[in-house]
Short mmCIF file of C-alpha atoms (C1' of nucleotides) in Angstrom, two decimals:
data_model
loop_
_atom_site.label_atom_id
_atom_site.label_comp_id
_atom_site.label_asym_id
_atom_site.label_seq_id
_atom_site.Cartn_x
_atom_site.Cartn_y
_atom_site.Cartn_z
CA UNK A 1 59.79 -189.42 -78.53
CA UNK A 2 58.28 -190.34 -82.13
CA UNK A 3 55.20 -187.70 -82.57
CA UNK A 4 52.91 -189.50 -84.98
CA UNK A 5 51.37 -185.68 -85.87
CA UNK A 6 48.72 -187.11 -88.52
CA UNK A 7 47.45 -189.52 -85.69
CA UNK A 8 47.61 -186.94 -83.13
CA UNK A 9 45.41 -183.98 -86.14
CA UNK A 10 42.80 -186.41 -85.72
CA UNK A 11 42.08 -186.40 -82.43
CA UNK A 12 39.08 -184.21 -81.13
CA UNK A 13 41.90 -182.64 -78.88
CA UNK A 14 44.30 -181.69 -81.91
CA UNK A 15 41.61 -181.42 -84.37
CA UNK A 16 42.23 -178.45 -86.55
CA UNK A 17 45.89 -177.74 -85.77
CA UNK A 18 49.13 -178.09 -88.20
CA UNK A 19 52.02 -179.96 -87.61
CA UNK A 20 53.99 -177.12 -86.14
CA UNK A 21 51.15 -175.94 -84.30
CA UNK A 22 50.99 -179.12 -82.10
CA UNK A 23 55.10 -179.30 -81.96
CA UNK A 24 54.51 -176.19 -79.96
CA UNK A 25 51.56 -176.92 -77.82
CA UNK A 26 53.46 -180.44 -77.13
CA UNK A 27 56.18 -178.55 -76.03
CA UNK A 28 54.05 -176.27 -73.74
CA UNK A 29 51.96 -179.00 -72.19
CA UNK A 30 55.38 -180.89 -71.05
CA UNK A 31 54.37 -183.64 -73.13
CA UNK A 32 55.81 -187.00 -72.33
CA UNK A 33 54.83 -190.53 -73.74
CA UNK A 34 54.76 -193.73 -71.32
CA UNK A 35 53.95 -197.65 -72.04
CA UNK A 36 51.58 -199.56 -69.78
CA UNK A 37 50.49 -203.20 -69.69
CA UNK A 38 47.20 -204.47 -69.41
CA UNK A 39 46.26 -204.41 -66.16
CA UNK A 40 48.91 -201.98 -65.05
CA UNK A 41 47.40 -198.93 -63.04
CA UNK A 42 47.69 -195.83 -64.75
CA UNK A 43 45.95 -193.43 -62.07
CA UNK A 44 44.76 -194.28 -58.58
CA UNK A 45 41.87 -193.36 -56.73
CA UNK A 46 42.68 -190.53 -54.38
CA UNK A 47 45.56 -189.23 -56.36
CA UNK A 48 45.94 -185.63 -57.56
CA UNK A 49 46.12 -185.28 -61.25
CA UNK A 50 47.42 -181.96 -63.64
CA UNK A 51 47.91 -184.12 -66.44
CA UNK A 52 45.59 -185.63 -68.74
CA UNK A 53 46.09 -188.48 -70.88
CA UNK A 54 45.90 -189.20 -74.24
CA UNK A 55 45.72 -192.72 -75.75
CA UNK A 56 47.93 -193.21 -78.53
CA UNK A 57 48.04 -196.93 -78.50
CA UNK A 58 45.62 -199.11 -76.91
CA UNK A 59 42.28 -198.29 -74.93
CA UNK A 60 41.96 -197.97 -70.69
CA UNK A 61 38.60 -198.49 -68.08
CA UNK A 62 37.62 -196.04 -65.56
CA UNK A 63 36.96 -198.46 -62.80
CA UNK A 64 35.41 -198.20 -59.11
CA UNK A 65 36.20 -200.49 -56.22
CA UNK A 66 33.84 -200.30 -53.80
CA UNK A 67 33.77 -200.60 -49.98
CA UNK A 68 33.36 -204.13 -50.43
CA UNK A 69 35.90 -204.63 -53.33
CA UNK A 70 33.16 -204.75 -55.87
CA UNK A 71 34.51 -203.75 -58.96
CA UNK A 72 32.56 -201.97 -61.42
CA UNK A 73 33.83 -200.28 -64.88
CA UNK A 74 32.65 -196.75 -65.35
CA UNK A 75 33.95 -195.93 -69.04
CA UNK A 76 36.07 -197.60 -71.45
CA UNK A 77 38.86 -194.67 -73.55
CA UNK A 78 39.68 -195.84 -76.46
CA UNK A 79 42.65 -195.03 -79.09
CA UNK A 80 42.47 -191.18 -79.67
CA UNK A 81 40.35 -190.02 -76.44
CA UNK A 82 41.66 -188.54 -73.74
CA UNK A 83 40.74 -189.02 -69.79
CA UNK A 84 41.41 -186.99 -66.47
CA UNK A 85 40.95 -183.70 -67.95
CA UNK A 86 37.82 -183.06 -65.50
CA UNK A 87 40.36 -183.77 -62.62
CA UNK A 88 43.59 -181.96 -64.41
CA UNK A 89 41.55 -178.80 -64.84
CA UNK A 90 40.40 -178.62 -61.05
CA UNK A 91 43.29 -178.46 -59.08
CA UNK A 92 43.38 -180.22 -55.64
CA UNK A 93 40.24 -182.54 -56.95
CA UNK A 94 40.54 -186.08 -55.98
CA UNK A 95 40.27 -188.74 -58.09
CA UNK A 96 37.20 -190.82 -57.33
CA UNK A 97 38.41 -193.97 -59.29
CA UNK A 98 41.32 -195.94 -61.02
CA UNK A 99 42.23 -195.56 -64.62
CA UNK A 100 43.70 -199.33 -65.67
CA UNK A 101 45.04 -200.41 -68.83
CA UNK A 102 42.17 -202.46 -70.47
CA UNK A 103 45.01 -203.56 -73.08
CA UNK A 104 48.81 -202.91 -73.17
CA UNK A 105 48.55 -199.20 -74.07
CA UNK A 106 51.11 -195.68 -74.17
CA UNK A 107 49.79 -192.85 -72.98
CA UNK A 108 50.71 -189.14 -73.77
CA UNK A 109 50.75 -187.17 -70.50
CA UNK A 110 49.49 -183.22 -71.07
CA UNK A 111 49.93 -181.04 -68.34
CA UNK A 112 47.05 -179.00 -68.96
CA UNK A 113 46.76 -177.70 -64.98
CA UNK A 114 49.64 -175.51 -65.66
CA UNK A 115 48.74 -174.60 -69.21
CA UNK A 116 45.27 -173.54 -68.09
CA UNK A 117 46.71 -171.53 -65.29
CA UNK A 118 50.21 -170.18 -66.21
CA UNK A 119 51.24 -170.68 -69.90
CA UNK A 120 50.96 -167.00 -71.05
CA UNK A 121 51.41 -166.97 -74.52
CA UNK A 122 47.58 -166.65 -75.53
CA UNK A 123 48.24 -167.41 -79.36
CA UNK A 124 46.30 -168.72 -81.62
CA UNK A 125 46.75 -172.67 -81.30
CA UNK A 126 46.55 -171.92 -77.35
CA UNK A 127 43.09 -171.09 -77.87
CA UNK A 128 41.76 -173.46 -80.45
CA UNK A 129 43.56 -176.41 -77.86
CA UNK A 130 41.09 -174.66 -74.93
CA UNK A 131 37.95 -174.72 -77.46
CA UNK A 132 38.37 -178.34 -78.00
CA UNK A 133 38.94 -179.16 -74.25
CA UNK A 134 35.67 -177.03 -73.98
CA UNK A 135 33.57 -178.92 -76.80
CA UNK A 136 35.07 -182.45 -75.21
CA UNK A 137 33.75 -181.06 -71.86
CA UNK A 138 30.82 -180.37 -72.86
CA UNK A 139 29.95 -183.62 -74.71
CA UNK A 140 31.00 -185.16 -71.85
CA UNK A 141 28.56 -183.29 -69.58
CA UNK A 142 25.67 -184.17 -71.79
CA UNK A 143 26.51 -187.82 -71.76
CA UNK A 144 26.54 -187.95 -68.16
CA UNK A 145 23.34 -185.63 -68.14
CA UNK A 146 21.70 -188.29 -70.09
CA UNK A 147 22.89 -191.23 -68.10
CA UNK A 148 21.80 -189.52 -65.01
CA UNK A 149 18.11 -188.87 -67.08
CA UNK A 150 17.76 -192.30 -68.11
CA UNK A 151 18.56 -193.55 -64.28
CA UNK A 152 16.06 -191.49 -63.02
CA UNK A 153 13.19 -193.57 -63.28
CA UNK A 154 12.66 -196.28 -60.11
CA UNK A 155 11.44 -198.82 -62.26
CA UNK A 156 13.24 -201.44 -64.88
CA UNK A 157 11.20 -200.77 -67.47
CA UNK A 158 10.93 -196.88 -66.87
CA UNK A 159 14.79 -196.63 -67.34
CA UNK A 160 14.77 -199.28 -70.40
CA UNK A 161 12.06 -196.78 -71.83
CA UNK A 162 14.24 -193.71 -71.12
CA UNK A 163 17.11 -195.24 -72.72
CA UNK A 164 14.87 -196.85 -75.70
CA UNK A 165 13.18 -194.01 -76.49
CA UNK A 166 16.59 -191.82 -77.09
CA UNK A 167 18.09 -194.36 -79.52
CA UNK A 168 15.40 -194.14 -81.50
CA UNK A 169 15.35 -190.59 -81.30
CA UNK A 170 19.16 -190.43 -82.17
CA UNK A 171 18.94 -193.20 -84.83
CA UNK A 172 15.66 -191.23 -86.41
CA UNK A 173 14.44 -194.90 -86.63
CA UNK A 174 12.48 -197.46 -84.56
CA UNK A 175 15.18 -199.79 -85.49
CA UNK A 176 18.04 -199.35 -84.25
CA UNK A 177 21.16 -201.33 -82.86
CA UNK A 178 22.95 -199.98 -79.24
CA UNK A 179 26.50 -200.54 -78.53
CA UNK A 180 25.96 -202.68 -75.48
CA UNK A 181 25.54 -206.29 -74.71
CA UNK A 182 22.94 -207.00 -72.27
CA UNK A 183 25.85 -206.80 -69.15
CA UNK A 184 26.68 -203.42 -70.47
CA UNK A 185 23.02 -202.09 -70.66
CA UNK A 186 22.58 -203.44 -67.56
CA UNK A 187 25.40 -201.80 -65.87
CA UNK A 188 25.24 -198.25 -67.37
CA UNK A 189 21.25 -198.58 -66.10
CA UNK A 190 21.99 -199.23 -63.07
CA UNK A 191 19.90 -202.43 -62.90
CA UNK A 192 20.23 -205.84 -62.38
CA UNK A 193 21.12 -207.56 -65.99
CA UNK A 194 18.75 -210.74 -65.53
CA UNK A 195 16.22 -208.94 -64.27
CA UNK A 196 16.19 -206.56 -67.16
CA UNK A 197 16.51 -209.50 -69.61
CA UNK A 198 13.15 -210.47 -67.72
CA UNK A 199 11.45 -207.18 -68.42
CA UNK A 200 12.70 -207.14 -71.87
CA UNK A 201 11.16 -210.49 -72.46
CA UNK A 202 7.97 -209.20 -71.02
CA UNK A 203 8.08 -206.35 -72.94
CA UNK A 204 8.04 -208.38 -76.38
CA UNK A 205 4.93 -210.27 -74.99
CA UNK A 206 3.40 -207.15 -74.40
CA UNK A 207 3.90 -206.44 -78.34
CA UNK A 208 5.99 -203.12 -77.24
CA UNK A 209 8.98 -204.23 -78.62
CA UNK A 210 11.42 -207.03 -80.30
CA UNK A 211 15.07 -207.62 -79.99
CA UNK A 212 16.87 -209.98 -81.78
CA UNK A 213 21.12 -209.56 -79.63
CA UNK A 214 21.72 -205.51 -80.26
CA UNK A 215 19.14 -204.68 -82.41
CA UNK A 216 15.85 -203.25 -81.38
CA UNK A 217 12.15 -202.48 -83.40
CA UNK A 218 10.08 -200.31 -81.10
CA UNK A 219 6.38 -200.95 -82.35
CA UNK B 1 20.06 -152.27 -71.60
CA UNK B 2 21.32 -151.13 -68.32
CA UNK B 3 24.54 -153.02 -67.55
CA UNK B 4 25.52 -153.77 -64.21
CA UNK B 5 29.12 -154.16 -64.72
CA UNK B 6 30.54 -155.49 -61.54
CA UNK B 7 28.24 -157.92 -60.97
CA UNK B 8 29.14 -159.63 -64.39
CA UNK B 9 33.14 -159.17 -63.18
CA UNK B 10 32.32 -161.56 -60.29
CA UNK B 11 30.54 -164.17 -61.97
CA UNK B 12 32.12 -167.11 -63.22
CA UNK B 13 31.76 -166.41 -66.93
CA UNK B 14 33.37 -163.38 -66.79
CA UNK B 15 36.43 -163.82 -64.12
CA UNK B 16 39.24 -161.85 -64.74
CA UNK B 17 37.98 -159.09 -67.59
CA UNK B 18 37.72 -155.41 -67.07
CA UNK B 19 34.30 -153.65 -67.68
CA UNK B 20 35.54 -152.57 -71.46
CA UNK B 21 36.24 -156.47 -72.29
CA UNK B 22 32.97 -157.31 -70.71
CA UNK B 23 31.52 -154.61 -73.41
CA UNK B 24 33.00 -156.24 -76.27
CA UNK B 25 32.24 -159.16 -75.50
CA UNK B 26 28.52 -158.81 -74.82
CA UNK B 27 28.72 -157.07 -78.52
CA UNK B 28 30.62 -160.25 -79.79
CA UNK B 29 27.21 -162.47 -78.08
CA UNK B 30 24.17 -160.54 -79.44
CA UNK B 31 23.50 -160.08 -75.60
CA UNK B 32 19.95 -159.47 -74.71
CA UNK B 33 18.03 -159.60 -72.04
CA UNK B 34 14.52 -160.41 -70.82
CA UNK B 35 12.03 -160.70 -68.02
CA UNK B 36 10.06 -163.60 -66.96
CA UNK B 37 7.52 -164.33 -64.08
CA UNK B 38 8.14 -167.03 -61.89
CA UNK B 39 6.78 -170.12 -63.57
CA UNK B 40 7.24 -168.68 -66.89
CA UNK B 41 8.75 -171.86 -69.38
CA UNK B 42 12.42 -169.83 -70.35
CA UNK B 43 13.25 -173.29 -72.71
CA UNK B 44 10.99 -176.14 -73.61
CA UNK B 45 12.56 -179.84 -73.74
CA UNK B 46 12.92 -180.35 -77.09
CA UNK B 47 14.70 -176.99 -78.00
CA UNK B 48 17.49 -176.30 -79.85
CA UNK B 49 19.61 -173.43 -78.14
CA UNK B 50 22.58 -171.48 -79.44
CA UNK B 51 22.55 -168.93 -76.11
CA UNK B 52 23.25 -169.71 -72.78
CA UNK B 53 21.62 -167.88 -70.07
CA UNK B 54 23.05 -165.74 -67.21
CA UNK B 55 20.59 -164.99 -64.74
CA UNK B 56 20.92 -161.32 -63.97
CA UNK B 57 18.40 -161.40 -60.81
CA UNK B 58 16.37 -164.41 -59.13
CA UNK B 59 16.69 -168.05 -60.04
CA UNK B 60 15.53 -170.68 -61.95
CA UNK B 61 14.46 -174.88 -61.73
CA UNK B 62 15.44 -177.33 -64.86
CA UNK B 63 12.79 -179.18 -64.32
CA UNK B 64 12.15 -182.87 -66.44
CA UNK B 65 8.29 -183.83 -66.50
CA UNK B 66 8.15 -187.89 -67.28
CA UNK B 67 5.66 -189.49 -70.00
CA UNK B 68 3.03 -189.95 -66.74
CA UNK B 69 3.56 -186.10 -66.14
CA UNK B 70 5.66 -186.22 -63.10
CA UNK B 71 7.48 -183.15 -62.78
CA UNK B 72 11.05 -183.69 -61.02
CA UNK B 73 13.60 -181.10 -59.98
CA UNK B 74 16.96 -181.53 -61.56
CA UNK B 75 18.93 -178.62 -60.46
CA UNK B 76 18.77 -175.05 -58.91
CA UNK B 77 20.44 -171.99 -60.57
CA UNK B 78 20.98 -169.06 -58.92
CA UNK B 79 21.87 -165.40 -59.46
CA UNK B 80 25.28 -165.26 -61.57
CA UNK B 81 24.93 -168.89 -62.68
CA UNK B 82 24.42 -169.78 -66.25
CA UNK B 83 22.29 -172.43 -67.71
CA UNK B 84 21.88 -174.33 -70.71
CA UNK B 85 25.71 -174.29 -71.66
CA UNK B 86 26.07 -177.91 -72.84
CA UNK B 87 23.34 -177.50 -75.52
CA UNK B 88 24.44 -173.95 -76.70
CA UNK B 89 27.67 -175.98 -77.52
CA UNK B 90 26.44 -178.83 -78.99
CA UNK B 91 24.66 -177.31 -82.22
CA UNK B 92 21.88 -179.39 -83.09
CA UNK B 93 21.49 -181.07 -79.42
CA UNK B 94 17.49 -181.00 -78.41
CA UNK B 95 17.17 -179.74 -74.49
CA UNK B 96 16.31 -183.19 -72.36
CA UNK B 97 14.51 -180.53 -70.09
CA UNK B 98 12.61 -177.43 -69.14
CA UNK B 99 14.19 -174.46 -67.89
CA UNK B 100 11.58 -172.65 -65.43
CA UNK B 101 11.57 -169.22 -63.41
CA UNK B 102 11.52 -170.25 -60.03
CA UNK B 103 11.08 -167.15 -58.91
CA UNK B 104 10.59 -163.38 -60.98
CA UNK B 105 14.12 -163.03 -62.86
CA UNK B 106 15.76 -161.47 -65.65
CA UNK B 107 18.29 -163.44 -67.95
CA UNK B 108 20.63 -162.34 -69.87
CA UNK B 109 21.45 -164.28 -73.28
CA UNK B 110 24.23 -164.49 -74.51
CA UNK B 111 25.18 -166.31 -78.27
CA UNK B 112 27.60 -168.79 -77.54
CA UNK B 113 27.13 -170.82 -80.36
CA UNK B 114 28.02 -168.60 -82.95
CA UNK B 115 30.25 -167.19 -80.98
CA UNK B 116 32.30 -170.41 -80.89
CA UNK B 117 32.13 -171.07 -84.36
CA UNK B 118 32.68 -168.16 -85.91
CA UNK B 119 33.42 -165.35 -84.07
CA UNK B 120 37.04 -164.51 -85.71
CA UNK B 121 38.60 -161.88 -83.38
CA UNK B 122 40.68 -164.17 -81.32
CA UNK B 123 41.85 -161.89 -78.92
CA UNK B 124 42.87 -162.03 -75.43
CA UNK B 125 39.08 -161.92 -73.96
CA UNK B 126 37.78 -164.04 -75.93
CA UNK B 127 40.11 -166.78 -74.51
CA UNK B 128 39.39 -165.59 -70.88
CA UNK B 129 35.54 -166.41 -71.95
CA UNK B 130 36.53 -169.59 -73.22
CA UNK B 131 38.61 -170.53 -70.38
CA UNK B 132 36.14 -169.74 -68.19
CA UNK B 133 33.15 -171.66 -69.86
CA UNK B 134 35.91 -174.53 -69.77
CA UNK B 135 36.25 -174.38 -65.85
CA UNK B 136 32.39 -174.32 -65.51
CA UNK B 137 31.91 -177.52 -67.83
CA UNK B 138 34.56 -178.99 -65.78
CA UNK B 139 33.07 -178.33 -62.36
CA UNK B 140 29.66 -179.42 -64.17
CA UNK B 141 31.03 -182.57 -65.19
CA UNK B 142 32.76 -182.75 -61.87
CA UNK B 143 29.85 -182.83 -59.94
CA UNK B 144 27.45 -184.88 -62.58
CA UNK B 145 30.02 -187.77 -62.44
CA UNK B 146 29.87 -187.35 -58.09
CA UNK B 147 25.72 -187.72 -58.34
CA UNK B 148 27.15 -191.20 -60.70
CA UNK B 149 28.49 -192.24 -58.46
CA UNK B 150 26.90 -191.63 -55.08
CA UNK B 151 23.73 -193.34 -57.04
CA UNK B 152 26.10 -196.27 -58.01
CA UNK B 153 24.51 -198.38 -54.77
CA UNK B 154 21.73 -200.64 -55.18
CA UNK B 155 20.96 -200.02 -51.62
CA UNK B 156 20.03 -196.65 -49.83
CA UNK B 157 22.22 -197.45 -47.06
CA UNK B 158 25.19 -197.69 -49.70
CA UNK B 159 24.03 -194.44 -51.21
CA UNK B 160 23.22 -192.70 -48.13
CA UNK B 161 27.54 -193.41 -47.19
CA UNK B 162 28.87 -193.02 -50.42
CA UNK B 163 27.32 -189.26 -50.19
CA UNK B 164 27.95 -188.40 -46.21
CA UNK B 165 31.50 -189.93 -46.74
CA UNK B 166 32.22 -187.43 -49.92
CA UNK B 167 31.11 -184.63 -48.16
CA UNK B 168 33.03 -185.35 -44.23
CA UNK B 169 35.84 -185.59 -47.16
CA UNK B 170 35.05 -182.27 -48.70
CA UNK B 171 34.43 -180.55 -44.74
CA UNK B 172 37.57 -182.39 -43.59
CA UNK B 173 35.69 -182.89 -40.49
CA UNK B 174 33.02 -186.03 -39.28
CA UNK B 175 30.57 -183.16 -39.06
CA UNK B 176 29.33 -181.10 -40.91
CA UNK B 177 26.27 -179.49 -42.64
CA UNK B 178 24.63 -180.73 -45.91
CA UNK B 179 22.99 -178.48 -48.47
CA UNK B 180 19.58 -180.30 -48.40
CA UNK B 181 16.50 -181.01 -46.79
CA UNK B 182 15.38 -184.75 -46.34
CA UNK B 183 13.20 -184.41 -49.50
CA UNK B 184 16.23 -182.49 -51.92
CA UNK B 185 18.69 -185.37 -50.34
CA UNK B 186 16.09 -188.12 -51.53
CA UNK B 187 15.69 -186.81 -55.14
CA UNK B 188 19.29 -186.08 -55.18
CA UNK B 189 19.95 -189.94 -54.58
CA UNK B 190 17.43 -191.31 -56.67
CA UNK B 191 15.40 -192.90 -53.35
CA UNK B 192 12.56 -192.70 -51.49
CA UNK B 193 12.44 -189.69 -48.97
CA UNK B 194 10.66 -191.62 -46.01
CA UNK B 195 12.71 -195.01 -46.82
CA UNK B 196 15.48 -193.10 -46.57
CA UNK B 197 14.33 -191.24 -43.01
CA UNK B 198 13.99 -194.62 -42.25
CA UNK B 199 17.27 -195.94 -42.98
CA UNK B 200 18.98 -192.81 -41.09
CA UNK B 201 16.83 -193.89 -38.20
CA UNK B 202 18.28 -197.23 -38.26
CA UNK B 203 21.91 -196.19 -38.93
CA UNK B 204 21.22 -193.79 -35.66
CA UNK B 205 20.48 -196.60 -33.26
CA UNK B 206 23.45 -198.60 -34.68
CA UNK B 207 25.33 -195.86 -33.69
CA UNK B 208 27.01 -194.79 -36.53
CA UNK B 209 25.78 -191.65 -36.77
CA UNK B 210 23.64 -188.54 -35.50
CA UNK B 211 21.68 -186.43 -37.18
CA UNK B 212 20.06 -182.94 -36.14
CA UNK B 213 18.69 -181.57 -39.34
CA UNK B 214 20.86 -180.75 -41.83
CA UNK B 215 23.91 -181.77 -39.54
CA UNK B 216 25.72 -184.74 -39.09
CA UNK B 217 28.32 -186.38 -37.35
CA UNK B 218 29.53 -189.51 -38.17
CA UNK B 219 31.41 -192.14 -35.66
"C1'" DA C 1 -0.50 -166.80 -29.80
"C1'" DA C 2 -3.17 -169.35 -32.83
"C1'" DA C 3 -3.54 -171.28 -37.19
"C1'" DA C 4 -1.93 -172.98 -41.33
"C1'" DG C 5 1.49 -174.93 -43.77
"C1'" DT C 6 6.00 -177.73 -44.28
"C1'" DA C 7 9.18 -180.97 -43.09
"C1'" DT C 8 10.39 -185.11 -40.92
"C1'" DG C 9 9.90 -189.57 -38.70
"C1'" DT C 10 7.31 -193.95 -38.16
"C1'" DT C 11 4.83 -197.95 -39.42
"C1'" DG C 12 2.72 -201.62 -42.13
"C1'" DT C 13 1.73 -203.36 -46.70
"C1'" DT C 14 2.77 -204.31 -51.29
"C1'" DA C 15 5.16 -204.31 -55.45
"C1'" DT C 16 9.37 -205.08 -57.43
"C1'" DA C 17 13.99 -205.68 -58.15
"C1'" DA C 18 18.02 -208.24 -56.63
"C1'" DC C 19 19.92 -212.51 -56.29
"C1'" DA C 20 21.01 -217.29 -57.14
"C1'" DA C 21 20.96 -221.10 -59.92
"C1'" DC C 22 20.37 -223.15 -64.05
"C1'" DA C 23 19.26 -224.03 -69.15
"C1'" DA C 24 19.81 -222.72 -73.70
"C1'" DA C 25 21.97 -220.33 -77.23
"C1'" DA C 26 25.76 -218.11 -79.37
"C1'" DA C 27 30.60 -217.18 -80.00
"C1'" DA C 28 35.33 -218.32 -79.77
"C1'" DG C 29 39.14 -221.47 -79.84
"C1'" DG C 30 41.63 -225.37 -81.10
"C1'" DC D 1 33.72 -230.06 -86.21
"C1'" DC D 2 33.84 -230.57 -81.53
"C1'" DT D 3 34.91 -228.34 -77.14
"C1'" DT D 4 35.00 -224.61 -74.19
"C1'" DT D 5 33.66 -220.21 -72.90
"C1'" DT D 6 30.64 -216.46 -72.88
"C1'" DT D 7 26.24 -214.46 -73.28
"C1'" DT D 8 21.45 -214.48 -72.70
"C1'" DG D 9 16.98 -216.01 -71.02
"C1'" DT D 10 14.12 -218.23 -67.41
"C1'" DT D 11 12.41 -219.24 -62.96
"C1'" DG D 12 11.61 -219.10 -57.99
"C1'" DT D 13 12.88 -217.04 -53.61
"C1'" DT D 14 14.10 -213.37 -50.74
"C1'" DA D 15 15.35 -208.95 -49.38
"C1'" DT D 16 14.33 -204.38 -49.83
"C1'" DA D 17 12.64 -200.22 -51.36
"C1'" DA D 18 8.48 -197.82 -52.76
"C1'" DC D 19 4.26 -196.35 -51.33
"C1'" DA D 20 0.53 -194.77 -48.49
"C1'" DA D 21 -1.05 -193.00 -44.42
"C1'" DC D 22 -0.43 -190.83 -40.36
"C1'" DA D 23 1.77 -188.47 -36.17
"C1'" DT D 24 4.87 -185.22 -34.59
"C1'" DA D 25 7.84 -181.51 -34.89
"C1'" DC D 26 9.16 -177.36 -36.82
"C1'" DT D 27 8.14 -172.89 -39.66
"C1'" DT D 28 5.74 -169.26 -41.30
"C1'" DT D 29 1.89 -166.25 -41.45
"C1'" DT D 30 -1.47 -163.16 -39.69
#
DNA sequence: AAAAGTATGTTGTTATAACAACAAAAAAGG
DNA sequence: CCTTTTTTGTTGTTATAACAACATACTTTT
């Protein structure tokens, strides 16, 4: 397998470890490289993970299939992120959804279950590898904390608001420009996306707000 | 400060270390400790936090009051727990929420900011810490992305099975005993508490389930 | 045991969001 | 540049969930 180490540095997993440094963890975390096509499955629901993933080519979607075979994407991974580590760090923990190639893609598999549990050589790079698993985690947990706060409103406009409200907070602007399209928005809301256009559109009569595509003045 | 060793051994955080690496390591946190009334504010939304908080005795809410002053209950913590984790990590991160005694209790703080950054004694409990703050961000994350999706529905009814599925799953049994009242069930899904007594009514006479307070048993 | 306080179920009304269907605008492809 | 595809906005209808208000059951307190 071809390590590309200066790709690999700059990942928030590897970030701040030499070359040798990730030969080793590599080594200790079983590593092994596989090529998917788009579309192919990478995890299924209901499986069992110890392994995370790591993109180094290409990007994946978290996806759901409902009851009714609704499918709904969750989370796109791009180039450089990893996914499954919630589910390779819990062991026994089902996955709740599919991991699919969103474009051809090779993924690095880590078996971090057995690092986490067994691997006994506490050195140095073993520890900096767990402190970036741990600041990954924890941005993780407040991105889902804030999806769940800006959900929590019953009402279109009180989630829009939510959601508004932190982008301007984050951009320290009232203008500002979101990385979603309208179907996106919609989605990670929870709402319906032509209702929501509907309330946005209402919301510029009202003199609240204008949007011209991704980019937002709050008045 | 009076240290009650073996309760700290059995809480999450501190799995696995003896009462001397429990010592150091409070050293290496600036621990400190203080009292609060029940209803006392412990953090303010809008915070910035480099400690997380272990709570020594009693409990507390995080509580997040809306821009119409609606005050909703996000989570419990209990005795042992810690709180506040994800924005100790994240430097710079504002709190979304308020933490709140729920009842009389005494927290513990602990530095985990610094103590990330630059702490520089990397030695072997320092890593149990770390590892354990990683399998607490990963159950947290676990269990935010469950709430995700068991409020993924539209519909109550497709909320109300998404949830009592998961957790026959979890009792590997068709009955079993939920952790909630009505009202804590209702908030948990984002819905209506009486809509969704309704809705449980109705699924009753279709017969496909029963419920007799905080136990069900689905057909 | 009575009284007060909570929790839960029930019902009817109302507001609102989902849905469907289409038009207009924008982007992508040849 | 024209055609096709995708995205966005608009409208009307319908289903549904929120809400309010109350009755009943279940707890807790004294």
């Amino acid at each position: 397998m071809e390590i590309d180490y200066s790709f690999l540095s700059n990942t928030l997993l590897f970030r701040g470890t030499t070359n040798d440094e990730i030969r080793a963890i590599l080594q200790c975390l079983q590593a092994t490289s596989k090529d998917y096509q788009k579309g192919d499955m990478i995890y299924h629901a209901g499986d069992t993970v110890d392994s995370i993933g790591l993109i180094l080519h290409g990007s994946v979607h978290i996806e759901s299939d409902d009851i009714w075979g609704n499918r709904s994407i969750l989370d796109h991974i791009d180039n450089g992120q990893i996914f499954a580590e919630t589910y390779a760090l819990i062991p026994g923990e089902t996955l709740m959804v599919n991991v699919v190639a969103a474009k051809d893609c090779q993924i690095l598999f880590l078996n971090i279950g057995k690092f986490i549990k067994t691997c006994s050589s506490n050195c140095d790079f073993h520890t900096k590898v767990i402190r970036n698993l741990l600041m990954i985690a924890a941005r993780k947990n407040l991105n889902l904390s804030q999806r769940i706060f800006h959900t929590a409103s019953k009402s279109i406009r009180g989630r829009l608001t939510s959601y508004l409200s932190q982008q301007a907070k984050i951009n320290g602007s009232y203008q500002f420009t979101i990385p979603f399209n309208r179907q996106q928005l919609a989605d990670y809301l929870g709402i319906d996306r032509s209702a929501m256009s509907n309330e946005l559109s209402k919301m510029q009569k009202e003199g609240i707000l204008s949007v011209q595509k991704n980019t937002f003045h709050i008045f």
